[in-house]
Coordinates of C-alpha atoms in Angstrom, one line a residue:
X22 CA 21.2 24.9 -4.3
X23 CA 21.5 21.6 -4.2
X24 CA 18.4 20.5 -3.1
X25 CA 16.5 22.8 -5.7
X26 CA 18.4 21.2 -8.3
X27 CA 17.1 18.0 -7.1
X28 CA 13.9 18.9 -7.1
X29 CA 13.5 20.8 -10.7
X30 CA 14.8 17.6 -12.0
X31 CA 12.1 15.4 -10.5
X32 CA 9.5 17.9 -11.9
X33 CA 11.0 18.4 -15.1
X34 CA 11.0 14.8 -15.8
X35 CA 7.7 14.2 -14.1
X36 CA 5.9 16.4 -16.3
X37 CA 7.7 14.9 -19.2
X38 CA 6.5 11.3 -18.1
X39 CA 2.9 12.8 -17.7
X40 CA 2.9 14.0 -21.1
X41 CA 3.3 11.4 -22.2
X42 CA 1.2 9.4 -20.1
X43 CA -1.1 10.7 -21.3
X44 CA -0.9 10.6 -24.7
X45 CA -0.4 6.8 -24.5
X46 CA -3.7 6.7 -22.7
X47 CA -5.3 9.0 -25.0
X48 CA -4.1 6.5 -27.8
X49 CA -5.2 3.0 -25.1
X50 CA -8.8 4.7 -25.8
X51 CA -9.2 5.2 -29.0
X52 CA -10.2 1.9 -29.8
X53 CA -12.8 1.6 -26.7
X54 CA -14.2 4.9 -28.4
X55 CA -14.7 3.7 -31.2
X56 CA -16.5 0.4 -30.2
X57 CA -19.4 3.4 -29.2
X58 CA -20.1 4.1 -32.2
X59 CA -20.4 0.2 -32.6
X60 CA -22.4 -0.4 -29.0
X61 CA -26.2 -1.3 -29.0
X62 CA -28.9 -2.0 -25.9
X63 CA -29.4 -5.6 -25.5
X64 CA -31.4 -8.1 -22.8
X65 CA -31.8 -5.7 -19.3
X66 CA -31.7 -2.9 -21.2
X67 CA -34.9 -3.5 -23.0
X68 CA -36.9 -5.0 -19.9
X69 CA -36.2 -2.0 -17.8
X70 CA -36.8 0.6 -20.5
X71 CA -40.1 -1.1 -21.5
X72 CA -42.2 1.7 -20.0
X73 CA -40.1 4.5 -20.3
X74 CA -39.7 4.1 -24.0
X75 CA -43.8 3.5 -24.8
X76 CA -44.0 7.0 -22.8
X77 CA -41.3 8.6 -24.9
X78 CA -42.5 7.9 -27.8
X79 CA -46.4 8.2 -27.5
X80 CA -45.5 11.9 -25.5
X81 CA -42.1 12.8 -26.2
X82 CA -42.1 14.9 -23.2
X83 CA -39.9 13.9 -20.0
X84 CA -42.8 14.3 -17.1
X85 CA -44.5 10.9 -18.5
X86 CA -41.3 9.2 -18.9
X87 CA -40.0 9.9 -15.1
X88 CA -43.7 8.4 -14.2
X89 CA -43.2 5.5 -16.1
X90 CA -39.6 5.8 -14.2
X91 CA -41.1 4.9 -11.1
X92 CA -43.7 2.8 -12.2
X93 CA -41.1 0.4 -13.7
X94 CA -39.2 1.1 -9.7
X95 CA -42.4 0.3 -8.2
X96 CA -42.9 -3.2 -10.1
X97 CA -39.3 -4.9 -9.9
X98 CA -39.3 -3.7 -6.2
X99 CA -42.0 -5.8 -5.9
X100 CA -41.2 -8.7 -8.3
X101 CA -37.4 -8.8 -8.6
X102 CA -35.1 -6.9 -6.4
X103 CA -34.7 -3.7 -4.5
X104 CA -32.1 -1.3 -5.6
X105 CA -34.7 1.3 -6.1
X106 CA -32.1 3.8 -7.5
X107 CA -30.2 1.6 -10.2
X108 CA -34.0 0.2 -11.4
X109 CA -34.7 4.4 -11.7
X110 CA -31.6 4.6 -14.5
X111 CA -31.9 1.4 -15.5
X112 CA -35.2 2.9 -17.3
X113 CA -33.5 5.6 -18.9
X114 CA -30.9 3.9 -20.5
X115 CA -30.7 6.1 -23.6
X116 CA -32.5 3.7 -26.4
X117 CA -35.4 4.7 -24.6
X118 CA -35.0 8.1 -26.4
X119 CA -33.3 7.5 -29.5
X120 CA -32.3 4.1 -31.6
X121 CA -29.1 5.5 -31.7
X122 CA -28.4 6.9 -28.9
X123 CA -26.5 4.0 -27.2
X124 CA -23.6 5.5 -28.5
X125 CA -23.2 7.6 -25.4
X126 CA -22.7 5.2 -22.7
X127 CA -18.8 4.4 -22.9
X128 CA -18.4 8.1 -23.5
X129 CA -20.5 8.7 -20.5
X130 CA -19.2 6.3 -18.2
X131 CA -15.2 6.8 -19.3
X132 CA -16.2 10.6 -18.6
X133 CA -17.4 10.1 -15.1
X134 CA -14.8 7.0 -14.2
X135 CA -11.6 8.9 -15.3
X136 CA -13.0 12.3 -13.9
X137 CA -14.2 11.1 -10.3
X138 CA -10.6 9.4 -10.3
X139 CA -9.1 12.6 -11.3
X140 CA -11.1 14.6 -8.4
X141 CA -10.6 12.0 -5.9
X142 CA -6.8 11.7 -6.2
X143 CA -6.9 15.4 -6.4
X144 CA -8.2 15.8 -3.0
X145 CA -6.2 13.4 -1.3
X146 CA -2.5 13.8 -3.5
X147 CA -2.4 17.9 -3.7
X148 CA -5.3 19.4 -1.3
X149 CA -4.2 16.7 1.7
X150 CA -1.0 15.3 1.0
X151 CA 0.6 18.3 -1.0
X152 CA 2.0 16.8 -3.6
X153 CA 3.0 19.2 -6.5
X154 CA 1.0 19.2 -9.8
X155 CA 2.3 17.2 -12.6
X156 CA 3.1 14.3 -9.8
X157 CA -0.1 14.2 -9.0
X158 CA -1.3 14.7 -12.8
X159 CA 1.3 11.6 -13.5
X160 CA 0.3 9.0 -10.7
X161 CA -3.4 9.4 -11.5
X162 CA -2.8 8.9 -15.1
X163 CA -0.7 6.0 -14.7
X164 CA -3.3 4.6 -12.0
X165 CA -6.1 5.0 -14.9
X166 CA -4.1 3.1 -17.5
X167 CA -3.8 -0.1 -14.9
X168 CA -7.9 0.5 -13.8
X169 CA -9.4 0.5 -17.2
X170 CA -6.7 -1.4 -19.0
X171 CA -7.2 -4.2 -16.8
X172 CA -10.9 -4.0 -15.2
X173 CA -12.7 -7.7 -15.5
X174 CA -15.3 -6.8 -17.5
X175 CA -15.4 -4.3 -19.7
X176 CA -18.3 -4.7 -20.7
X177 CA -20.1 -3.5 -16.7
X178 CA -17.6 -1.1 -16.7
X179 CA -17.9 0.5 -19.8
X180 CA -20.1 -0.6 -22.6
X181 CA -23.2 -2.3 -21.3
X182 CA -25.8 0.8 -19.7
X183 CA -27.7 -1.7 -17.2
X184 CA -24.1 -3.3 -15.8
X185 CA -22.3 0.3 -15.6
X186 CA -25.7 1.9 -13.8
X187 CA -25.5 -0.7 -11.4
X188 CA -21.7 -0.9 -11.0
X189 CA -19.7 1.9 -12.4
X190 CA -21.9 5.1 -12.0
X191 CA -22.3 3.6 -8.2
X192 CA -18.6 3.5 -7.7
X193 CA -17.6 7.1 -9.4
X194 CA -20.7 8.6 -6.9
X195 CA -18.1 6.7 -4.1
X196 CA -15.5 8.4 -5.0
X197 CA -16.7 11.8 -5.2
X198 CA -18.4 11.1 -1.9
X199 CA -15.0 9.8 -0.2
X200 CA -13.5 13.1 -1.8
X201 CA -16.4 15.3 -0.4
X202 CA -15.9 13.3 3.0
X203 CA -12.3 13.7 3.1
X204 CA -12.9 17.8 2.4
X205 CA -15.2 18.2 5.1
X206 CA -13.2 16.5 7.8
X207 CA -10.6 19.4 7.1
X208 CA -12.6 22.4 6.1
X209 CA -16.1 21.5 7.8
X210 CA -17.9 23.6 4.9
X211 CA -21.5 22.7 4.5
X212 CA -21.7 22.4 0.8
X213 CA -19.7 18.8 0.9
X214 CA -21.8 17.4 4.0
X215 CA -24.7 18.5 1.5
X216 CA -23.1 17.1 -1.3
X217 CA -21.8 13.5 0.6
X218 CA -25.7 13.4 1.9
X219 CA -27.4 13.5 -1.5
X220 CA -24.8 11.0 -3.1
X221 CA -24.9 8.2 0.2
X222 CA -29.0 8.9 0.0
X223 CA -29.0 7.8 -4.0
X224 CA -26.1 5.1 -2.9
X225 CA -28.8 3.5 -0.4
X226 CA -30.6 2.3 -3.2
X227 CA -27.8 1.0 -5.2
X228 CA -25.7 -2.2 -5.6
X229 CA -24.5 -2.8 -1.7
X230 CA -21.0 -2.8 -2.5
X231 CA -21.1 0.8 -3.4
X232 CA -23.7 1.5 -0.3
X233 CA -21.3 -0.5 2.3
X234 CA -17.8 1.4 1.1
X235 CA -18.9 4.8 1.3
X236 CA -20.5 3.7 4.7
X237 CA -17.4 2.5 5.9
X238 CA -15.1 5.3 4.4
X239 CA -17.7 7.7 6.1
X240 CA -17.2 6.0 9.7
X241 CA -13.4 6.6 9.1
X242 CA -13.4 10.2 8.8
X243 CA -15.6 10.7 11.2
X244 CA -13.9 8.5 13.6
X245 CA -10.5 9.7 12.5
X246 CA -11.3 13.3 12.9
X247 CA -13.0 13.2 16.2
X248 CA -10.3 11.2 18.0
X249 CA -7.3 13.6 16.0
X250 CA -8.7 16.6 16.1
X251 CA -11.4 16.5 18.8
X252 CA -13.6 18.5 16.4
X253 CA -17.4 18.0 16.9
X254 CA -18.7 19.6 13.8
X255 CA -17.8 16.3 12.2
X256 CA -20.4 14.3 14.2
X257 CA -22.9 16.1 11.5
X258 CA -21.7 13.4 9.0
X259 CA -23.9 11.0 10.7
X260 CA -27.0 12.7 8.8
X261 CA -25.4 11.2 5.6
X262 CA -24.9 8.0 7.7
X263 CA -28.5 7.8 8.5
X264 CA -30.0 8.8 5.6
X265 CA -28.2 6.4 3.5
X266 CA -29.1 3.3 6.1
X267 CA -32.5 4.7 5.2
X268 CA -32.4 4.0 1.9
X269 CA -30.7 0.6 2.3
X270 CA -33.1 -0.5 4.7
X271 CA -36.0 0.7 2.1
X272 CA -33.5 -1.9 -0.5
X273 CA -33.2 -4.7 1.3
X274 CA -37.1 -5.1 2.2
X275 CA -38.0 -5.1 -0.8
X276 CA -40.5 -8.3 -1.5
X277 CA -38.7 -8.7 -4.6
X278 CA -35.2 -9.8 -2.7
X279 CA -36.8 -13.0 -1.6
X280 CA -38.4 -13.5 -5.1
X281 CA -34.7 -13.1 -6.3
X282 CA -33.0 -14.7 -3.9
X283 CA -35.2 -17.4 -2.5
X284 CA -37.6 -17.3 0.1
X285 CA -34.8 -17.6 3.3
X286 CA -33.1 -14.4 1.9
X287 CA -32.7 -12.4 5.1
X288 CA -30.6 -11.1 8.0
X289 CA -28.6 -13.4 9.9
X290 CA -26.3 -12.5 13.3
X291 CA -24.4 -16.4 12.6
X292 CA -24.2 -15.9 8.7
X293 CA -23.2 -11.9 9.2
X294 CA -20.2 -12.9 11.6
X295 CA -19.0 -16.0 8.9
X296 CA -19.1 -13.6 6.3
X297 CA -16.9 -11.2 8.1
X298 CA -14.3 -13.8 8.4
X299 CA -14.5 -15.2 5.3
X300 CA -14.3 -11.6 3.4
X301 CA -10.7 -11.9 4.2
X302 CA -10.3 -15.2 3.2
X303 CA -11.9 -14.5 -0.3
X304 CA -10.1 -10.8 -0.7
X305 CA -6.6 -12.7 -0.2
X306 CA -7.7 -15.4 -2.9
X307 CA -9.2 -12.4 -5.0
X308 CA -5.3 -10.8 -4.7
X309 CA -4.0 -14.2 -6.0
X310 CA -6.0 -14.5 -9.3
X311 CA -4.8 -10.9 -10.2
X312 CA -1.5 -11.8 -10.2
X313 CA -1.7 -15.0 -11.5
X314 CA -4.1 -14.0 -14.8
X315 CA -3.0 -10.0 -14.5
X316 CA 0.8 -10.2 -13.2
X317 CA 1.1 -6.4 -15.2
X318 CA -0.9 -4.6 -12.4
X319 CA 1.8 -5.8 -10.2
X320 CA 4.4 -4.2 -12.2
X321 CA 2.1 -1.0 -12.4
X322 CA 1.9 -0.7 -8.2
X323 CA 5.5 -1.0 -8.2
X324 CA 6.2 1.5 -10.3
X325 CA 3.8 3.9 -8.9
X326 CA 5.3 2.6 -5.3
X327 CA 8.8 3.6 -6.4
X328 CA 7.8 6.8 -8.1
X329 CA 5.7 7.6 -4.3
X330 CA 9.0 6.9 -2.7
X331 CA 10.8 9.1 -5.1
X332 CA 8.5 12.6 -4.4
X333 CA 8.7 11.6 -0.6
X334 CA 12.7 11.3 -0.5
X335 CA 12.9 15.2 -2.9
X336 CA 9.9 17.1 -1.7
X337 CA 10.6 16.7 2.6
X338 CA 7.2 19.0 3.2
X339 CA 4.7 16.4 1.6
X340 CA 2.4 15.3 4.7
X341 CA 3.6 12.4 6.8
X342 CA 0.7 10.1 7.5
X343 CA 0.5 10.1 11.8
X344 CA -0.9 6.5 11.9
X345 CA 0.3 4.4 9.5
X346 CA 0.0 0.8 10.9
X347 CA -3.9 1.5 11.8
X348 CA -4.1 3.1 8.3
X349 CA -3.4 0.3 6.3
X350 CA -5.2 -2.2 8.1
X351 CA -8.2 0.0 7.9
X352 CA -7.7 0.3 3.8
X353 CA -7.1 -3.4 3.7
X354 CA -10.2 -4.0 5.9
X355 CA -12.3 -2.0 3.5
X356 CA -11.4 -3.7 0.3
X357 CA -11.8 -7.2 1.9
X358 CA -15.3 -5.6 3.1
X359 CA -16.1 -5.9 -0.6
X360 CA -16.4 -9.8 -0.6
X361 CA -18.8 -9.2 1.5
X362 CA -22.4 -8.9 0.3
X363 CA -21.8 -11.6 -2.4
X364 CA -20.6 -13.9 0.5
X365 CA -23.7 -13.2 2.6
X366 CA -26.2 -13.5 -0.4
X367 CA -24.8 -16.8 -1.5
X368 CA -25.4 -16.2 -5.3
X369 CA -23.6 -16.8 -8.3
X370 CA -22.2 -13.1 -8.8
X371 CA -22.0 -10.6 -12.1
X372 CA -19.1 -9.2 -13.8
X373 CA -19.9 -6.3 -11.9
X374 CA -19.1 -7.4 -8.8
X375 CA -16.0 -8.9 -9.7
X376 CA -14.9 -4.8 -11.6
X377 CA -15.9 -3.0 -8.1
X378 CA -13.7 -5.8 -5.9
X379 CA -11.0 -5.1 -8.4
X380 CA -11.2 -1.3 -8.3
X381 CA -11.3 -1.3 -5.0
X382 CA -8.2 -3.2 -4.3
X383 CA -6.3 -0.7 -6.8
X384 CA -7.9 2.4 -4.5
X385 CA -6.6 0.5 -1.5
X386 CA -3.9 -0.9 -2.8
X387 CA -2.4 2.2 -4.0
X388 CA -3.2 4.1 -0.6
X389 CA -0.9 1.2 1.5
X390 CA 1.7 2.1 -0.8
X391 CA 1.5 5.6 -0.6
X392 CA 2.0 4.7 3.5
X393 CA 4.9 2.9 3.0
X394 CA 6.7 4.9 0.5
X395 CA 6.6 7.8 3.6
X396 CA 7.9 5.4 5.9
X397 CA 10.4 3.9 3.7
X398 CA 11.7 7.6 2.2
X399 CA 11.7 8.7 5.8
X400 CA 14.6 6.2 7.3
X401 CA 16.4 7.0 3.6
X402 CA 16.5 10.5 4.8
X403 CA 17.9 9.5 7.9
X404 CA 20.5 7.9 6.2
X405 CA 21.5 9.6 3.1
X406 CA 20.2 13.0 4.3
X407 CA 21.7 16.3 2.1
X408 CA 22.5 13.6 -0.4
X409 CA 19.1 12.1 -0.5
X410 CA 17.5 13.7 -3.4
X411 CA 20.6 13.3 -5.6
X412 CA 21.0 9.3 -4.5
X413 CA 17.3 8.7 -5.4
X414 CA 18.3 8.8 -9.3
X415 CA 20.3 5.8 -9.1
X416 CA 19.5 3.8 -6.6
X417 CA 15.8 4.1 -7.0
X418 CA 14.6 5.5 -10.3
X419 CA 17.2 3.9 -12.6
X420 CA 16.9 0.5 -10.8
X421 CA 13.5 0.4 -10.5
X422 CA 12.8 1.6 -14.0
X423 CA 15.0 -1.7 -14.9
X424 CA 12.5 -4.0 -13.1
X425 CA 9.6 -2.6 -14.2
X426 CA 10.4 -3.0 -17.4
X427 CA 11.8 -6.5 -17.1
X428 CA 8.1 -7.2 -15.6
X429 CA 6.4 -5.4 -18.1
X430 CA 8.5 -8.1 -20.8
X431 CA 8.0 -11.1 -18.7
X432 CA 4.3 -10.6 -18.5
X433 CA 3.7 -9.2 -21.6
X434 CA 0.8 -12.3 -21.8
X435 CA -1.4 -10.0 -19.4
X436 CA -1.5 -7.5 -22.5
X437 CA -3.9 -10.1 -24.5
X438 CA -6.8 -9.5 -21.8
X439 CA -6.5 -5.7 -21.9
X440 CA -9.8 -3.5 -22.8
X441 CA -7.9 -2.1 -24.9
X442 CA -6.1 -5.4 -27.1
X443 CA -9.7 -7.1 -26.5
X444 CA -11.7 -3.8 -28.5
X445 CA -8.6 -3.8 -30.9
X446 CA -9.2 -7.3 -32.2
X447 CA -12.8 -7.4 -31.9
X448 CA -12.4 -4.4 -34.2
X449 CA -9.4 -5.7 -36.7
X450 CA -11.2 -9.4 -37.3
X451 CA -14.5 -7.2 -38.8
X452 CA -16.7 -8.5 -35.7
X453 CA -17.3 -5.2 -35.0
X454 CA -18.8 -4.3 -38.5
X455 CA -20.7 -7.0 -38.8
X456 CA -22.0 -6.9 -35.3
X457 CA -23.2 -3.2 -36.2
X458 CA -24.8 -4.6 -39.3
X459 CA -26.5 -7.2 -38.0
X460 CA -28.1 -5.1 -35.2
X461 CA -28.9 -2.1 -37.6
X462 CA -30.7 -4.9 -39.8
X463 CA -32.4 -5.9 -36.6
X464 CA -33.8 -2.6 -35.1
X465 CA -35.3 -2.2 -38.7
X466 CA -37.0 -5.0 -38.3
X467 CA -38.2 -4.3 -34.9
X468 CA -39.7 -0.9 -35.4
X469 CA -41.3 -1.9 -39.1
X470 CA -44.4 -0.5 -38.0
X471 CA -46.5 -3.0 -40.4
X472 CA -45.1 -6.1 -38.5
X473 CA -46.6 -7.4 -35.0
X474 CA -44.7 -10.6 -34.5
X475 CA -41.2 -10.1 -35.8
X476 CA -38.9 -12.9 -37.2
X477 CA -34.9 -12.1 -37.1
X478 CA -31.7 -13.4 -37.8
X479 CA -30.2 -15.0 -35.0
X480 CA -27.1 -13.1 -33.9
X481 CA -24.3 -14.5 -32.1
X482 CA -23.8 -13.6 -28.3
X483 CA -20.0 -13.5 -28.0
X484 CA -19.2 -10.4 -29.1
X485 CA -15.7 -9.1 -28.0
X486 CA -16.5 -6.1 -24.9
X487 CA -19.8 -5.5 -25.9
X488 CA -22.3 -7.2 -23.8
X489 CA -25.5 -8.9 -25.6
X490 CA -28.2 -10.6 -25.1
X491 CA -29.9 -12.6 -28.2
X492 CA -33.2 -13.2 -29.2
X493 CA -34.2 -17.0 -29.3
X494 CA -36.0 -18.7 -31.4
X495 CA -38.6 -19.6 -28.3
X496 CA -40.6 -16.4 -28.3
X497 CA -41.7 -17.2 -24.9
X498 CA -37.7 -16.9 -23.3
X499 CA -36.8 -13.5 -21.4
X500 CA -34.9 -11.8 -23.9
X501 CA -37.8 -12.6 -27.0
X502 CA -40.3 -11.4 -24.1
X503 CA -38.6 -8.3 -23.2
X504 CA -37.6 -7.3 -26.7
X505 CA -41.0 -7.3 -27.8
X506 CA -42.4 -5.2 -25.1
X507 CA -39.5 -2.7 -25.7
X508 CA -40.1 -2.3 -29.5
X509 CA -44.6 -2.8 -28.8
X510 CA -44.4 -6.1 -30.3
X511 CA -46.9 -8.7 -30.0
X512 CA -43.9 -11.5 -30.1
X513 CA -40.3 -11.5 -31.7
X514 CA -38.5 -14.9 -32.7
X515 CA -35.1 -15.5 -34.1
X516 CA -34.1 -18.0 -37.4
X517 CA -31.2 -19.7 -39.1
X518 CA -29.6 -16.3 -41.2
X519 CA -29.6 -18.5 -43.7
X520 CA -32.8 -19.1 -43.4
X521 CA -34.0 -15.7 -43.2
X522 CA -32.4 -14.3 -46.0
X523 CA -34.0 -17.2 -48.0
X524 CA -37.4 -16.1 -46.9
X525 CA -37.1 -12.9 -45.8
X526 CA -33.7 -11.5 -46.5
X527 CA -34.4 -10.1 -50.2
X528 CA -34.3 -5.8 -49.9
X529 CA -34.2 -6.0 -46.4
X530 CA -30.5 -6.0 -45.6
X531 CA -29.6 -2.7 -47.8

């Protein structure tokens, strides 16, 4: 009786705390949601929807606009870079379509980051691990509040279409691929081998951090499975394997790489094995400027390590993990294996890169803990056994509320650099009004039909969590160049505001 006492009050509490969870995430969002509304295309955006746009709107029908689709593939794989399916969606970032229709890419991308972590953590906290619902429900919505609250750059994560096609849509598709992977290994069906083949093929011809982790997550289920369970079905995931080195072979050819990168971009056995090493090196340092500029994650792990170790002390029947040593070294190779194309390529690196090392150390992160929570509620077992479930209250929940919440007071600093505080502000000061303003003021300008070379205000280029890009006043400089081409614009050239609304200003800013 006892030990179903225990374990209704664990749920009954749990559901409680994802309650409300959730409605402090729900409330986190709202001011991210309402930057959409605010949110406009800018630099990147306008260079890779050129061609898609002039189809769009001399046709209005979608077959010319997936030609110009490839077309605009076809010329930056030749003059700029590779990554044949981020170019494809660069083109249809959603301005090609409609001058409002930016307005769907935070929805979008918050839709497909919080669900693909919803689906993933599914799989692997109820289907593999048998966790019951609302602990599940709970830890994933507490992991999303530390992921977006916290991500580097909001602005390739959620705001900006080109950075969040190249970064964020790549890592969702990993996540539903690990899922899909981590289903077939146990049921062998054919629709998630089907499933894991189309995303890794699309993945081949993405950013290469997305292409290498679902590579190496791949390799670890089948390895895992074939050595476990001696099951040869799940030698079939080397089709996804292959197609996907396909693709990336298909990506890295490309003449444009070397036109990006420098004419010595190319494969290297000496630099391959440095960067190996050194991916460690960097992933460590990586793990010491999160908690030295975001200390609250730290404080978020804990308590999701301490509320792991809580279900694995009351629920005995949750699955106990058979290798857990090999398993964490494996996780922590694969998030050091992030460091590793931007090590090889020896660039300057994006936002971007910087959000997929972080969300991968959270994905990993989290799974180590989950391992040692099992280990560490196993010995308690041992030891406090009948009276474990009871004992958990207060000596783990109570006292490890207390700390949390004594870290979440002495770094309450890390709050300031939240997506959340940042929108907030950027909102509250009236930056985001006049921001919308400014750009409204601006796209009337660039699609006044009667005007070939354009003259706008300029418009500043630090704008809170939304990424842009201004036009100059060199007409010749990308963005002018790009802008132009977007809109069918001979030239476009940017002015004092003052300036312009002296000369131009009078009826046009109504």
């Amino acid at each position: 009786m006892e030990e179903k006492t225990g374990k209704e009050k664990i749920l009954k509490m749990t559901r409680t705390a994802a309650w409300m969870s959730l409605l402090l995430f729900c409330v986190l969002l709202l001011p991210v949601l309402y930057l959409s509304f605010v949110n406009r295309a800018s630099g990147d955006d306008y260079g890779y929807g050129a061609l898609t746009r002039a189809a769009w709107m001399e046709t209005h029908s979608l077959i010319p606009v997936v030609r110009a689709a490839w077309q605009t593939v076809r010329d930056y794989y030749a003059a700029w870079q590779g990554t044949w399916f981020s170019i494809f969606v660069f083109s249809l970032q959603p301005e090609v379509f409609h001058d409002g229709a930016y307005v769907v890419v935070a929805f979008m991308m918050l839709f497909l980051w919080i669900g693909s972590t919803f689906y993933l953590f599914h799989q692997i906290l109820c289907r593999h691990m048998k966790f019951p619902k609302w602990c599940y429900l709970f830890v994933t919505i507490c992991f999303l509040i530390i992921s977006i609250e916290f991500v580097p750059s909001p602005k390739s994560s959620v705001f900006w279409f080109n950075g969040c096609a190249h970064y964020m849509l790549p890592f969702t598709m990993c996540q539903m691929a690990a899922a899909w992977l981590l289903q077939y290994g146990q049921t062998y069906r054919k629709r998630y081998l089907f499933g894991c083949t189309v995303f890794m093929a699309l993945l081949g011809g993405s950013n290469y951090q997305a292409a290498l982790f679902i590579l190496i997550t791949a390799c670890y289920v089948g390895i895992s499975v074939f050595f476990l369970k001696k099951e040869k079905k799940i030698l079939l995931l080397a089709v996804p394997v292959i197609v996907e080195a396909v693709g990336l072979i298909v990506s890295m050819k490309a003449p444009g790489n070397k036109v990006r990168a420098g004419a010595d971009f190319g494969f290297s056995a000496v630099d391959g094995i440095k960067t190996i090493g050194c991916s460690f090196l960097y992933g460590m340092k990586d793990i010491g400027t999160y908690l030295h500029e975001r200390p609250l994650i730290f404080a978020g792990l804990l308590f999701l390590f301490l509320f792991f170790l809580t279900v694995f002390c009351v629920f005995e029947e949750v699955y106990c993990f058979r290798h857990p040593v090999w398993l964490s070294a494996m996780l922590f190779c694969l998030y050091s294996a992030m460091q590793a194309p931007a090590i090889y390529a020896d660039v300057s690196v994006s936002r971007g890169v910087l959000n997929t090392n972080f969300q991968v150390f959270l994905l990993t992160a989290s799974g180590i803990l989950l391992i040692l929570a099992q280990k560490a509620a196993k010995r308690i077992r041992e030891q406090w056994k009948e009276e474990a479930d009871r004992k958990v209250f207060r000596w783990i929940i109570i006292p490890g509320t207390i700390v949390c919440l004594f870290l979440l007071i002495l770094c309450r600093s890390s709050v300031k650099i939240s997506t959340s505080y940042v929108s907030l502000l950027y909102i509250v000061n009236g930056e985001a009004a006049d921001y919308k303003e400014q750009m409204a003021l601006q796209t009337r300008l660039m699609e006044d039909e009667n005007t070939a070379d354009v003259i706008v205000p300029f418009i500043n280029d630090i704008q809170g969590p939304l990424m842009h890009m201004p036009v100059t006043s060199d007409k010749t400089k990308w963005t002018n160049t790009v802008t132009a081409q977007f809109y069918g614009k001979n030239s476009v050239a940017a002015i004092e505001r003052p300036l312009w609304m002296e000369l131009y200003g009078e009826g046009q800013t109504e």
